[in-house]
Structures are given as C-alpha cells and as structure tokens.
Coordinates of C-alpha atoms in Angstrom, one line a residue:
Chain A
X1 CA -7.9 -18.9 22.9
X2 CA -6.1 -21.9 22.6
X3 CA -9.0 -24.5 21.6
X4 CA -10.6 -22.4 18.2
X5 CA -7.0 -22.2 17.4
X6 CA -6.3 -26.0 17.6
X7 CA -9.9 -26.6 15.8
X8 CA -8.7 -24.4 12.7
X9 CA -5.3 -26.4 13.2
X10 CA -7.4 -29.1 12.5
X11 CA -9.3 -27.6 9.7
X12 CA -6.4 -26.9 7.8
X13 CA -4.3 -30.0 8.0
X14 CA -7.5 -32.2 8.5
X15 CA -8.4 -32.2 4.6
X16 CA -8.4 -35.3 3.9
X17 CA -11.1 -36.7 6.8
X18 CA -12.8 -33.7 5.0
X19 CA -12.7 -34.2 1.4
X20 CA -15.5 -37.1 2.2
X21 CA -18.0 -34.7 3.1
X22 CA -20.2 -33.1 0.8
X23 CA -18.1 -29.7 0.2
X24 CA -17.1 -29.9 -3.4
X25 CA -18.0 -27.3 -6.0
X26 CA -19.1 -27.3 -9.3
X27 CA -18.5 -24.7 -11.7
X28 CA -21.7 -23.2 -11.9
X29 CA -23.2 -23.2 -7.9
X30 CA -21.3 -21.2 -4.7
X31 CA -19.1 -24.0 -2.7
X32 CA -21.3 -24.2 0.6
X33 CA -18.0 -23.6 2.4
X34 CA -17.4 -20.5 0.9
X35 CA -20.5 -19.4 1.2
X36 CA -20.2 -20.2 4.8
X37 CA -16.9 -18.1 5.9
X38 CA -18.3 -15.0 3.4
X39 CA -21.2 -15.4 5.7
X40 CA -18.9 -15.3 8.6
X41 CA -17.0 -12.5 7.7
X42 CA -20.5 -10.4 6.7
X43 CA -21.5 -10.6 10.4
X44 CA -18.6 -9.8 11.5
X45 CA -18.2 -6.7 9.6
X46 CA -21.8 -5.9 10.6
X47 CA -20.8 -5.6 14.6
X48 CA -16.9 -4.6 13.7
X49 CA -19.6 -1.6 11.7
X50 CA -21.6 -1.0 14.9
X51 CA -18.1 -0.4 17.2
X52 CA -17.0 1.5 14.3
X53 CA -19.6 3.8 13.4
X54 CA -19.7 4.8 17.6
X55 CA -16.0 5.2 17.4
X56 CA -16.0 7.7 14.7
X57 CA -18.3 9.5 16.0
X58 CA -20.8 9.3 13.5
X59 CA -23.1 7.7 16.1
X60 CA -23.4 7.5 19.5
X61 CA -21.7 5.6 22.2
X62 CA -24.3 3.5 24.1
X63 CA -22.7 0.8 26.5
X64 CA -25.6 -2.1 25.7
X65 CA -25.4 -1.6 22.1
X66 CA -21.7 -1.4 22.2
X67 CA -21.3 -4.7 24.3
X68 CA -23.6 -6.5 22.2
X69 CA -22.1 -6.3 19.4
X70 CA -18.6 -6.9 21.4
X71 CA -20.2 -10.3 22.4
X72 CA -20.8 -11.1 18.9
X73 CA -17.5 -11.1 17.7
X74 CA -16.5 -13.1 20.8
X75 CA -18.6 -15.6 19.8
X76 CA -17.5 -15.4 16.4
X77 CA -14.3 -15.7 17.1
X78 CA -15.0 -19.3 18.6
X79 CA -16.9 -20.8 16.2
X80 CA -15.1 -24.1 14.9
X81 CA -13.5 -23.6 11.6
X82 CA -13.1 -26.3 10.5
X83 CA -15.9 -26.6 7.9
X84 CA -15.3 -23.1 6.3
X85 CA -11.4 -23.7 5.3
X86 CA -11.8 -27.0 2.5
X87 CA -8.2 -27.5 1.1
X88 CA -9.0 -26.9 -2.4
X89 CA -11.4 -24.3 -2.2
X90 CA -8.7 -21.0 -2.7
X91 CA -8.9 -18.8 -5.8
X92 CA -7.1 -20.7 -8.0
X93 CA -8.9 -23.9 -7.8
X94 CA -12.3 -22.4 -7.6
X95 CA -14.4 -19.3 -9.1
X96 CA -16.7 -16.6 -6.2
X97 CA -14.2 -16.9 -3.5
X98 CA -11.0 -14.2 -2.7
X99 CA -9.2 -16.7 -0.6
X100 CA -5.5 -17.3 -1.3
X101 CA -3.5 -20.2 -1.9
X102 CA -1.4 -19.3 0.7
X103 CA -3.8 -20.4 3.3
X104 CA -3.0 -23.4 3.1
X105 CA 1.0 -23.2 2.4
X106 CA 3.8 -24.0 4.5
X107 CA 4.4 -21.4 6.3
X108 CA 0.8 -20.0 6.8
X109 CA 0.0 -17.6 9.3
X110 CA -4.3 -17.5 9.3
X111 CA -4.4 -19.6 12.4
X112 CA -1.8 -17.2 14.7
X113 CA -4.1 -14.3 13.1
X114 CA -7.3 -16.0 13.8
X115 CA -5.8 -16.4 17.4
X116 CA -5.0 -12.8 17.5
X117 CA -8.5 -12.0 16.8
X118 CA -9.9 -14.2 19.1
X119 CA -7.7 -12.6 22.1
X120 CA -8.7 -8.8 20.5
X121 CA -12.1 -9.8 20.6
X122 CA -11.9 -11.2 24.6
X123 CA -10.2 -7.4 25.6
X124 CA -12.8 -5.6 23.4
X125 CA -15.5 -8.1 25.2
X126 CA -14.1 -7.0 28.8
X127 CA -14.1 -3.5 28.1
X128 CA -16.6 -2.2 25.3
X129 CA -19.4 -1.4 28.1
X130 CA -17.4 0.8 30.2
X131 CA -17.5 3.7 27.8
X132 CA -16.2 5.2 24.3
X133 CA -12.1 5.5 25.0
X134 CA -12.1 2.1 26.0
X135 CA -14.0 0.6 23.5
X136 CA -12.1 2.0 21.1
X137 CA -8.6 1.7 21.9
X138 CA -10.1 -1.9 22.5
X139 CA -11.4 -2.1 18.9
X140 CA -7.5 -1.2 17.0
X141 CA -6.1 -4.4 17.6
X142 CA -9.3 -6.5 16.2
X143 CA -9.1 -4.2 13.2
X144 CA -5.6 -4.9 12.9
X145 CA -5.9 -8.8 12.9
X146 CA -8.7 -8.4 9.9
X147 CA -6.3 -6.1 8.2
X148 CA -3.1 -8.8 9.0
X149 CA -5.5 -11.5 7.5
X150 CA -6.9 -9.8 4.3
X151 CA -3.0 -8.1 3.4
X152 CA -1.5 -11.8 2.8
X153 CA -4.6 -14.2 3.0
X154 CA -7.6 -12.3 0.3
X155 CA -6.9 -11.4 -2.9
X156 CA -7.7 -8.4 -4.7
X157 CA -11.4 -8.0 -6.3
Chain B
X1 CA 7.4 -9.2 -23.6
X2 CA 9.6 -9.0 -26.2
X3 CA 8.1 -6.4 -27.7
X4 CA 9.2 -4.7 -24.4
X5 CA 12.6 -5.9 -24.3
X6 CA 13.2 -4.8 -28.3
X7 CA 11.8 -1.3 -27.1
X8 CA 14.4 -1.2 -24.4
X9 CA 17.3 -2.2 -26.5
X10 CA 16.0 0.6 -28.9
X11 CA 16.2 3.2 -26.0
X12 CA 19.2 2.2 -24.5
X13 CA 21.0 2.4 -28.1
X14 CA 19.4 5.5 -28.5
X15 CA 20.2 6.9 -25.3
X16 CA 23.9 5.6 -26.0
X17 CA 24.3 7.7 -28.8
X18 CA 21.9 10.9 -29.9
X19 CA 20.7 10.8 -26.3
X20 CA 23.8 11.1 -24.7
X21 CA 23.4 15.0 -24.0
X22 CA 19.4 14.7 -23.4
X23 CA 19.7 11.8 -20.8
X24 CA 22.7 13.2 -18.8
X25 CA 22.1 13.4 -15.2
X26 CA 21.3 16.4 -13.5
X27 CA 22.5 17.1 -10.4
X28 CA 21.3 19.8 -8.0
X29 CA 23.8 21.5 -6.5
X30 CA 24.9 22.5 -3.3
X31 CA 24.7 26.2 -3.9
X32 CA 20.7 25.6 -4.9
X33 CA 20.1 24.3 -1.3
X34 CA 22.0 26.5 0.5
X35 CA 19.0 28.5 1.6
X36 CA 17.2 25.4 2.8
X37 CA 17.3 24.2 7.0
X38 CA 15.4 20.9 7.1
X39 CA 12.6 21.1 10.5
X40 CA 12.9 17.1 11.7
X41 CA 9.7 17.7 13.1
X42 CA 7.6 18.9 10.5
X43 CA 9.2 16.3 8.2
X44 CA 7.6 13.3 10.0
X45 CA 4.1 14.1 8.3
X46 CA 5.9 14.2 5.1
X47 CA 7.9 11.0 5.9
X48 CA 4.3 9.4 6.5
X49 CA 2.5 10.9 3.5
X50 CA 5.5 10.0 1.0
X51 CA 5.3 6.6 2.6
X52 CA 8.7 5.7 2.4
X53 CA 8.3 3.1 5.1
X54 CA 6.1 0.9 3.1
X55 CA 9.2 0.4 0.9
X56 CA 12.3 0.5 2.5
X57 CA 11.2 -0.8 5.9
X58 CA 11.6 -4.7 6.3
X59 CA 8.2 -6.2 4.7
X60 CA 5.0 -6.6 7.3
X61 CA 7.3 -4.3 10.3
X62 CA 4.8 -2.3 12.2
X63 CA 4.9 0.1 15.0
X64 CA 8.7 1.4 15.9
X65 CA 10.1 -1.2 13.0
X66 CA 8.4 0.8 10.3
X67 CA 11.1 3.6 11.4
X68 CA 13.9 1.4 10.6
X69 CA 14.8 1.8 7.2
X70 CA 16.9 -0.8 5.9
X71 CA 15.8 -1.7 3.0
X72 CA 15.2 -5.4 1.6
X73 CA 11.8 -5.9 0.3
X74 CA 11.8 -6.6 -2.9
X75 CA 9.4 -5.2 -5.5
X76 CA 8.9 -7.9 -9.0
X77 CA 7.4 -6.1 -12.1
X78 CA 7.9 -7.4 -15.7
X79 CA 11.5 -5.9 -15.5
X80 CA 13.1 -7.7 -13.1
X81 CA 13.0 -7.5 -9.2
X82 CA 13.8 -4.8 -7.5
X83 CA 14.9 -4.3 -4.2
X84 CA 14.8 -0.9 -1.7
X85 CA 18.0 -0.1 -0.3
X86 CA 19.0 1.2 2.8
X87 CA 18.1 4.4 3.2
X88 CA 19.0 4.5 6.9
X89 CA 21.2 7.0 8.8
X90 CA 24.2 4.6 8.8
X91 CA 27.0 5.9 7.2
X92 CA 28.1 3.5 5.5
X93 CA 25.5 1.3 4.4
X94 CA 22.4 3.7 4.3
X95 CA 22.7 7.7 3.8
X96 CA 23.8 8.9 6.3
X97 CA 26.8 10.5 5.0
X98 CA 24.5 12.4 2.0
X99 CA 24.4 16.0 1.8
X100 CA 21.1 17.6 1.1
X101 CA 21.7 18.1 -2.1
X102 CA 22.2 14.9 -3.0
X103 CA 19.3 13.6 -1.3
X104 CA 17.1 15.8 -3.4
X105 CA 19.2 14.6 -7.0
X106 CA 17.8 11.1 -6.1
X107 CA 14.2 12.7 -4.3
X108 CA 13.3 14.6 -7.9
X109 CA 15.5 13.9 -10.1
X110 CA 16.4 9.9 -9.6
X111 CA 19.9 10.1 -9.9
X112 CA 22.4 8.5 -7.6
X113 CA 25.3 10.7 -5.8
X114 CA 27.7 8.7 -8.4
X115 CA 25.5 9.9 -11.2
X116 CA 23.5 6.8 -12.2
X117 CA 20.0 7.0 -12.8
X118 CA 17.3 5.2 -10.4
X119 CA 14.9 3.0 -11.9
X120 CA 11.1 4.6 -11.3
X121 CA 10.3 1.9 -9.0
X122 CA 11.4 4.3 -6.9
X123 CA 8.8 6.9 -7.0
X124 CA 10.9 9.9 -7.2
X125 CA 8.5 10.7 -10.5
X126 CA 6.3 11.6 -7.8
X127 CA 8.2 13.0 -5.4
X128 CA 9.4 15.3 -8.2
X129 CA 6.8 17.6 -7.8
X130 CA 7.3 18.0 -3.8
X131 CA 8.2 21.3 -2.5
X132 CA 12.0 21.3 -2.0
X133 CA 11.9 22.5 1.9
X134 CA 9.2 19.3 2.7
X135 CA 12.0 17.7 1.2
X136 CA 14.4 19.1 3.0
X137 CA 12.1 18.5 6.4
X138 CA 12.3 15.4 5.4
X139 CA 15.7 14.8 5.3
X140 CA 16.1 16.4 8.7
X141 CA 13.5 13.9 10.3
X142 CA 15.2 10.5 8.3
X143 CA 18.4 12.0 10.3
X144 CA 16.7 11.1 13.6
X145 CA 15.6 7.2 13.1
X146 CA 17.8 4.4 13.4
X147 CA 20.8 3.2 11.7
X148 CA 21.1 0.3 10.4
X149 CA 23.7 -1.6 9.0
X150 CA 22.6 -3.9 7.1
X151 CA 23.8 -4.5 3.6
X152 CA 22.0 -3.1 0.8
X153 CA 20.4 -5.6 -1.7
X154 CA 21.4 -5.8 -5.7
X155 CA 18.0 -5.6 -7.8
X156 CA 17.8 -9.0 -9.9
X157 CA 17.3 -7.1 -13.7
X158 CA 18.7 -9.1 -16.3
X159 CA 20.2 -7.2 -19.9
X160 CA 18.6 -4.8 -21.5
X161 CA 16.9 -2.9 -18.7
X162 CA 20.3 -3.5 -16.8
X163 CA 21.3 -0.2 -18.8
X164 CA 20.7 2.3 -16.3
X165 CA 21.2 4.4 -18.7
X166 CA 18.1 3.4 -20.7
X167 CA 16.3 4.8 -17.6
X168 CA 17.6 8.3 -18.7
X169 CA 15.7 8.6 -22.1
X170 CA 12.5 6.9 -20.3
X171 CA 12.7 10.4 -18.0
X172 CA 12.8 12.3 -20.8
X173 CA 9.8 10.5 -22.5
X174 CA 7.6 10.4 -19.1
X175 CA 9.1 12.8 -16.3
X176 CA 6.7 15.6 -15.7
X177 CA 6.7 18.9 -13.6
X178 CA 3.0 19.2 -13.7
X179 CA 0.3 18.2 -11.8
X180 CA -2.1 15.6 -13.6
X181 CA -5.4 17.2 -11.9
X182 CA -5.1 21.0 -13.1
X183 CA -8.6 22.4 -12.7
X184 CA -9.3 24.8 -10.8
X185 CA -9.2 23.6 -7.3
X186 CA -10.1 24.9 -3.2
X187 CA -7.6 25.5 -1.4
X188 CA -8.3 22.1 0.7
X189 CA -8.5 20.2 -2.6
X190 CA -5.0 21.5 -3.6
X191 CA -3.8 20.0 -1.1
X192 CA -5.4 16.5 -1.2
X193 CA -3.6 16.7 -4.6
X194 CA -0.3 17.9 -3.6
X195 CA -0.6 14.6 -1.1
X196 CA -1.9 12.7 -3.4
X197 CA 0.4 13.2 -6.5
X198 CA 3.1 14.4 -5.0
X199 CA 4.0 12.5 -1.7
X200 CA 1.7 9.5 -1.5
X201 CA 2.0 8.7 -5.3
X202 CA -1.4 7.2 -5.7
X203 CA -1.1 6.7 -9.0
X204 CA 2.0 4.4 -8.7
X205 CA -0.8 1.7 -7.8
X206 CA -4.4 3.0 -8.8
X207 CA -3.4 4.2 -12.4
X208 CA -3.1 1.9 -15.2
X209 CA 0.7 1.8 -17.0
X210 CA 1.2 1.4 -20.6
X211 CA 4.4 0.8 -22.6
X212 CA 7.6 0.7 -20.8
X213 CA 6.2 0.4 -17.7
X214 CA 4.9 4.2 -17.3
X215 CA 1.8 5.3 -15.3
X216 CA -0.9 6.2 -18.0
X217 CA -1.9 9.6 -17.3
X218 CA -4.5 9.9 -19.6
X219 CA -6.2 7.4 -17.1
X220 CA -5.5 8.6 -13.7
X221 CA -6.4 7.1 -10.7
X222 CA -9.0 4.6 -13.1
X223 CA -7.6 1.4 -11.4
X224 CA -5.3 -1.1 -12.6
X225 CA -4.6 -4.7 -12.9
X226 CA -3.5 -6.1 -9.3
X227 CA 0.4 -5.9 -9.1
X228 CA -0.2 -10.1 -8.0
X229 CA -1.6 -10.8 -10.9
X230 CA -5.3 -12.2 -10.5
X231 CA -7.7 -9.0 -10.1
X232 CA -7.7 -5.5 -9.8
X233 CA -6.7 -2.4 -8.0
X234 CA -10.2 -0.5 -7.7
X235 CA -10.6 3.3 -9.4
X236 CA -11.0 6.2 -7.6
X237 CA -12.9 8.6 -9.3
X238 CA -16.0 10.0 -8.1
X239 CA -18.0 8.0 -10.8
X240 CA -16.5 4.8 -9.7
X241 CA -15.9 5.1 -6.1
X242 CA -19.4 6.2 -4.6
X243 CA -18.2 6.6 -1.0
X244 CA -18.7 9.8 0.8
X245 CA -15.9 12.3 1.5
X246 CA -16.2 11.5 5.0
X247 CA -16.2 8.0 4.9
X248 CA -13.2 7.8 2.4
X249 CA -11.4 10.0 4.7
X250 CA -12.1 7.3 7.8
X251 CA -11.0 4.5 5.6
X252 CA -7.4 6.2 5.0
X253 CA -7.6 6.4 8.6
X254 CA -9.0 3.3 10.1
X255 CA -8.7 0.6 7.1
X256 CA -12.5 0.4 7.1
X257 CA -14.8 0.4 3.9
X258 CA -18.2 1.9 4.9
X259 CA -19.0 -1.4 4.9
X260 CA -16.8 -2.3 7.7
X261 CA -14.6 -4.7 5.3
X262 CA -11.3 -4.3 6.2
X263 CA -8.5 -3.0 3.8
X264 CA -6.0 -5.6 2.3
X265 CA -3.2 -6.2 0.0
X266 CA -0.7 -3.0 -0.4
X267 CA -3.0 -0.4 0.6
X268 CA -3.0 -1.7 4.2
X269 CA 0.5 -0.4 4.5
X270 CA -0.7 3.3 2.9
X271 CA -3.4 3.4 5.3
X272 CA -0.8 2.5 8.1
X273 CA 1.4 5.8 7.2
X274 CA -1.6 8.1 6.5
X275 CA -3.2 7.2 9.9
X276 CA -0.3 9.2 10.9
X277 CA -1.4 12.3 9.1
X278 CA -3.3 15.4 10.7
X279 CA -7.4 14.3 10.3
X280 CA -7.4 18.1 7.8
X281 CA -4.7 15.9 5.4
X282 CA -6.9 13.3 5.0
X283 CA -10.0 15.2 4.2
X284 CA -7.5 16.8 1.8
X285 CA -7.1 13.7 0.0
X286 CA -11.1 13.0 0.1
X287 CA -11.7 16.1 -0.9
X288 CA -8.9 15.4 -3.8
X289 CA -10.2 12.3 -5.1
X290 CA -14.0 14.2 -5.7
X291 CA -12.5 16.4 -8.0
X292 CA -10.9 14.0 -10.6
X293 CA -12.3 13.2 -13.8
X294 CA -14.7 10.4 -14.5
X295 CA -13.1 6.9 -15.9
X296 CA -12.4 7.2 -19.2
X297 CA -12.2 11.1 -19.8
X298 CA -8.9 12.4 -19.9
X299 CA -7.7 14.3 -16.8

C-alpha cells in the first residue's frame, strides 16, 4: 500500500502545483473536489453497506456478492487522491463540506489512516469469498480506519 | 460570559455563607456499605456501559490501553479545562488505596475522600442514580486493571469557578434522584433507561445545557451544539431520529448508520465501550430511546 499513500502524500503537501487547476469555489456552487471525495466516500459506504448488512445478519452471506463488493473498496482504496484533498477546501474556508482543518496540520494523521484502509481493504479482498466468519472479522479493521478518520478528520453535522 | 462568571461569584458567596449547611458534603459511610461484596466480573459490563474509559484512559487508546486508567485527557468547556485523574489501582497516584465507601462519595455524590466537591465534568450526576452494588461490582472489577503511576493532572479553572465550593450549591440547584423518562415503561425499556441515564450518561452530550453549565432536562436527549464548536450533536428522540430499533442497536454496536456512514467525533469512543455490552443491553437502549418524548415537549 505504499504508492496511494505517497500519492495522497503528494496531495496534501502538493497544494501549490494544485491551486492552478480549476478547483476553487465560490460561495454559491459545491467545490468539484468536495463533491468528488463525498462521492467517494458514498460508494464506499454503499459496498462497506453490502459487507455490513450480510454480517449482521440482516441478509444473507453469498460469496460473489460479498467479494464484489470486497473488490470495490480495494479499488477505492487506490484511487489517487490527489484531486479530492485541495488545501483550502476544509470547513472553515468553505461552506457543504465536513472536512477538518486538521487535515492538513502538522501533525496529521489521514494518510497513515488512509494507509490503514488500504491494507484492511487487501485482507478483507483475500478473504470475503471464503465465507461469513471471515468476512467479517475481515470487515472490523476497515470499519475501524473510517471510524479513526471521521473521530479527528469530519466534523460534526 | 460574564454573565456566567457574575452568577458564579453570586453562588460561591452564597454558598460561603447561608449555604454553608445546604452545600456540606455528604459522605457515605462505611457502615452503609458494609452489606455490599463487589463481583469483578459482573462489574466489567458496568465499567463499559458507564464508560469510564472514554475519560480517564489516555485519549485515542484502544484495545488493552482503554483498561489503563490514568487519567490525562483533558476536557475544555467555558469553565476552564478539566483534566481526568488517575483513577487507576496504584496506590498512590490512582485509587487504589480507597475504600468502598469512598469510591461511592465521589460515584453519587461527587465529593472527594478529603471532602471537596468534584466538578460535574465528572458525570457522577449520572452515575448518581446507579444501583449501589453495580457500583460496588464495579469497584471490584477497577481493582483488577493495571496500575499506573502516572501523576495526576491539575484542571486549568481560573477564579471564580476555582471555588469548589461553588460546585456545592450548583448540586443543590441541579442534582436529581429521579429518572428524567418516568412513564410507564417495559421491563426492557427500563432498562435501556437505567443504561442510558444512569451509566452511559447520554445526556452529558445529546442534551442541550442552560445556565451554569447544567444539562437542560426539560429538553432531553434533543441534541446540542457540538462540544468543538462548529455544528451539532444530533437528537435522539423518536421524532427526530427515524432509525429503526434494530438498526440503532447495530450502530451502538458496529459504528454504522443504516447508511453505512461511519460514526465520528466522541461517540466513536461510546460505541467502542458499548460494543462490549451483552447484544439484550443494547436493544435496551434502542428500545429506551423509542420511548422519549418528541423535541420540544417536556419529558
């Protein structure tokens, strides 16, 4: 997992290369790179919901279904970030976004949590088609690496 | 702010004079608890429902660390900064050499062994209402974690609410021995309120305060201004929170909304010591949370 961590490395320092590109808000319409990591973060609560739902038991394990959406997140988990983390685009320069100044501090730990997400989602990948027990005990430490990012990184609604 | 600060002054003075008697600690005594035997093991679910870790272990621990109570993290509110002490078995520096019934003085009644009061960052306005022999559990299972030795930390409260004092009358204005919820409830429900309000304290976060700093209960559980600042923490009655019993019971389980965002902020840390719980407590507290009043009726 060591390259989409360097990428975001390079997101987040990288600001000034990017504050040429077109990624500035105005008050009144979304910033396109907010936008694009609310996106991100929808699909992957859509296939974190699909592992979920099986591993409560509200529906039933099925190994395709379950390793789909595995694959998903694995993929997610390496798309270049780049693009979606715009220094100046936290919650208390702009309006419609949740994301925290701290992102971008000294100190910050998004990209060591984005890395543990990444390695959760490879060991869920390996495993979430070889049945329910598995899969789920596969599924806690990707849950936990949201729940690391949204307790220091997302502010309240 | 100042409006606050005059209020204070005003209770402290108060409390240093006509209030003396009223605002004298009470201590409960050894004779009271002499019937009580503290089961370690059945005081681990009321360690975790109280969630006493989220406070006195060190901020973000997880896993074994969140059984090392030391104390440190510190807690800012528009008094001052407080900071949770070591409430570890060391003798020296934690509690190790307590009795029981001193441990239950500062549990319900917030006052110290040397007869100061707490200040109600510390939640033992909650923890009032817990039955003295979970209490007691409790202190039996505290007796089996770690020591630690390090050094408790002074709170950062500037003059007036330096007064401990002060914090005397304040009981007398807001301490209650009554539930808030007091319809008539199932058996299962009685209990998600007996976690709720008593152990988990809830309120402490979800309920809006008003003067002095005191949970409004006239507006339980209706959700309050973040304790960062920017946004808010959301209500959780039935007309506000439209999540199923079942799904609010897997949230305070996994961390996940039925949406399958992930829990953030402090609750992350409450859902970390009810995941603990038996799966019946947590259905408790579901089952709790569909039987409160609507936002803005009184409870």
């Amino acid at each position: 997992m060591s390259l989409p961590r360097t990428l975001i490395t390079a997101a987040l320092m990288g600001g000034i290369a990017l504050s040429s590109l077109p990624l500035t808000a105005t008050a009144q319409e979304q910033n396109p790179a907010v936008t694009a990591r609310q996106g991100q973060f929808q699909i992957m609560a859509l296939n974190i919901g699909v592992l979920g739902q099986m591993a409560r038991g509200n529906t039933d394990y099925d190994a395709e279904t379950a390793q789909a959406a595995a694959n998903n997140l694995l993929t997610m988990s390496q798309i270049d970030q780049r693009f979606h983390w715009v220094p100046g685009t936290d919650n208390e320069s702009i309006e419609g976004t949740r994301a925290l100044p701290a992102i971008w501090e000294e100190g910050s730990q998004v990209i060591a949590i984005w890395g543990r997400f990444g390695e959760g989602a490879a060991a869920l990948a390996e495993v979430a088609g070889d049945g329910l027990d598995p899969m789920r005990a596969s599924l806690g430490p990707v849950g936990a690496a949201c729940g690391d990012c949204h307790d220091d990184y997302r502010a309240e609604e | 702010m100042r409006r606050l600060v005059r209020a204070i002054i005003l209770l402290a003075t108060i409390g240093a004079s006509a209030g003396w008697v009223l605002t004298r600690p009470v201590h409960i005594t050894d004779d009271e608890v002499a019937a009580l035997t503290g089961d370690a093991a059945a005081g681990e679910a009321v360690f975790w429902a109280g969630g006493c870790a989220s406070c006195h272990a060190a901020e973000d621990a997880s896993g074994e660390a969140r059984l090392i109570l030391g104390g440190g993290q510190a807690f800012p509110s528009d008094f001052g900064t407080f900071r949770a002490p070591n409430i570890s078995p060391d003798p020296t520096q934690g509690i190790g050499d307590w009795s029981l019934a001193q441990f239950l003085t500062a549990m319900q009644n917030g006052i110290s062994p040397e007869g100061q009061h707490y200040y109600p960052a510390f939640p033992y306005t909650a923890y009032r209402l817990a039955d003295r022999q979970d209490l007691a559990d409790l202190f039996a299972f505290m007796q089996t974690l770690p020591a630690s030795d390090q050094a408790s930390l002074p709170h950062d409260v500037g003059f007036p609410f330096s007064i401990r004092r002060a914090v005397g009358l304040w009981n007398v204005l807001y301490l209650r021995d009554e539930f808030v919820v007091t319809s008539d409830l199932t058996e299962e429900e009685a209990r998600g309120r007996y976690l709720s309000e008593a152990l988990a304290h809830c309120g402490e976060c979800h309920t809006p305060r008003g003067a002095l700093g005191a949970v409004d209960r006239s507006r339980w559980l209706q959700g309050a201004p973040a304790l960062t600042g920017r946004g808010t923490i959301p209500a959780l009655t039935p007309d506000e929170l439209d999540w199923s019993a079942d799904e609010i019971a897997a949230y305070l389980n996994d961390g996940f909304t039925p949406t399958f965002d992930a829990a953030g902020g402090h609750m992350r840390s409450v859902i970390a010591n009810l995941a603990n719980l038996d799966e019946a407590d947590r259905a408790a507290i579901a089952a709790y949370l569909g039987r409160l009043p609507p936002s803005d009726t009184a409870p």
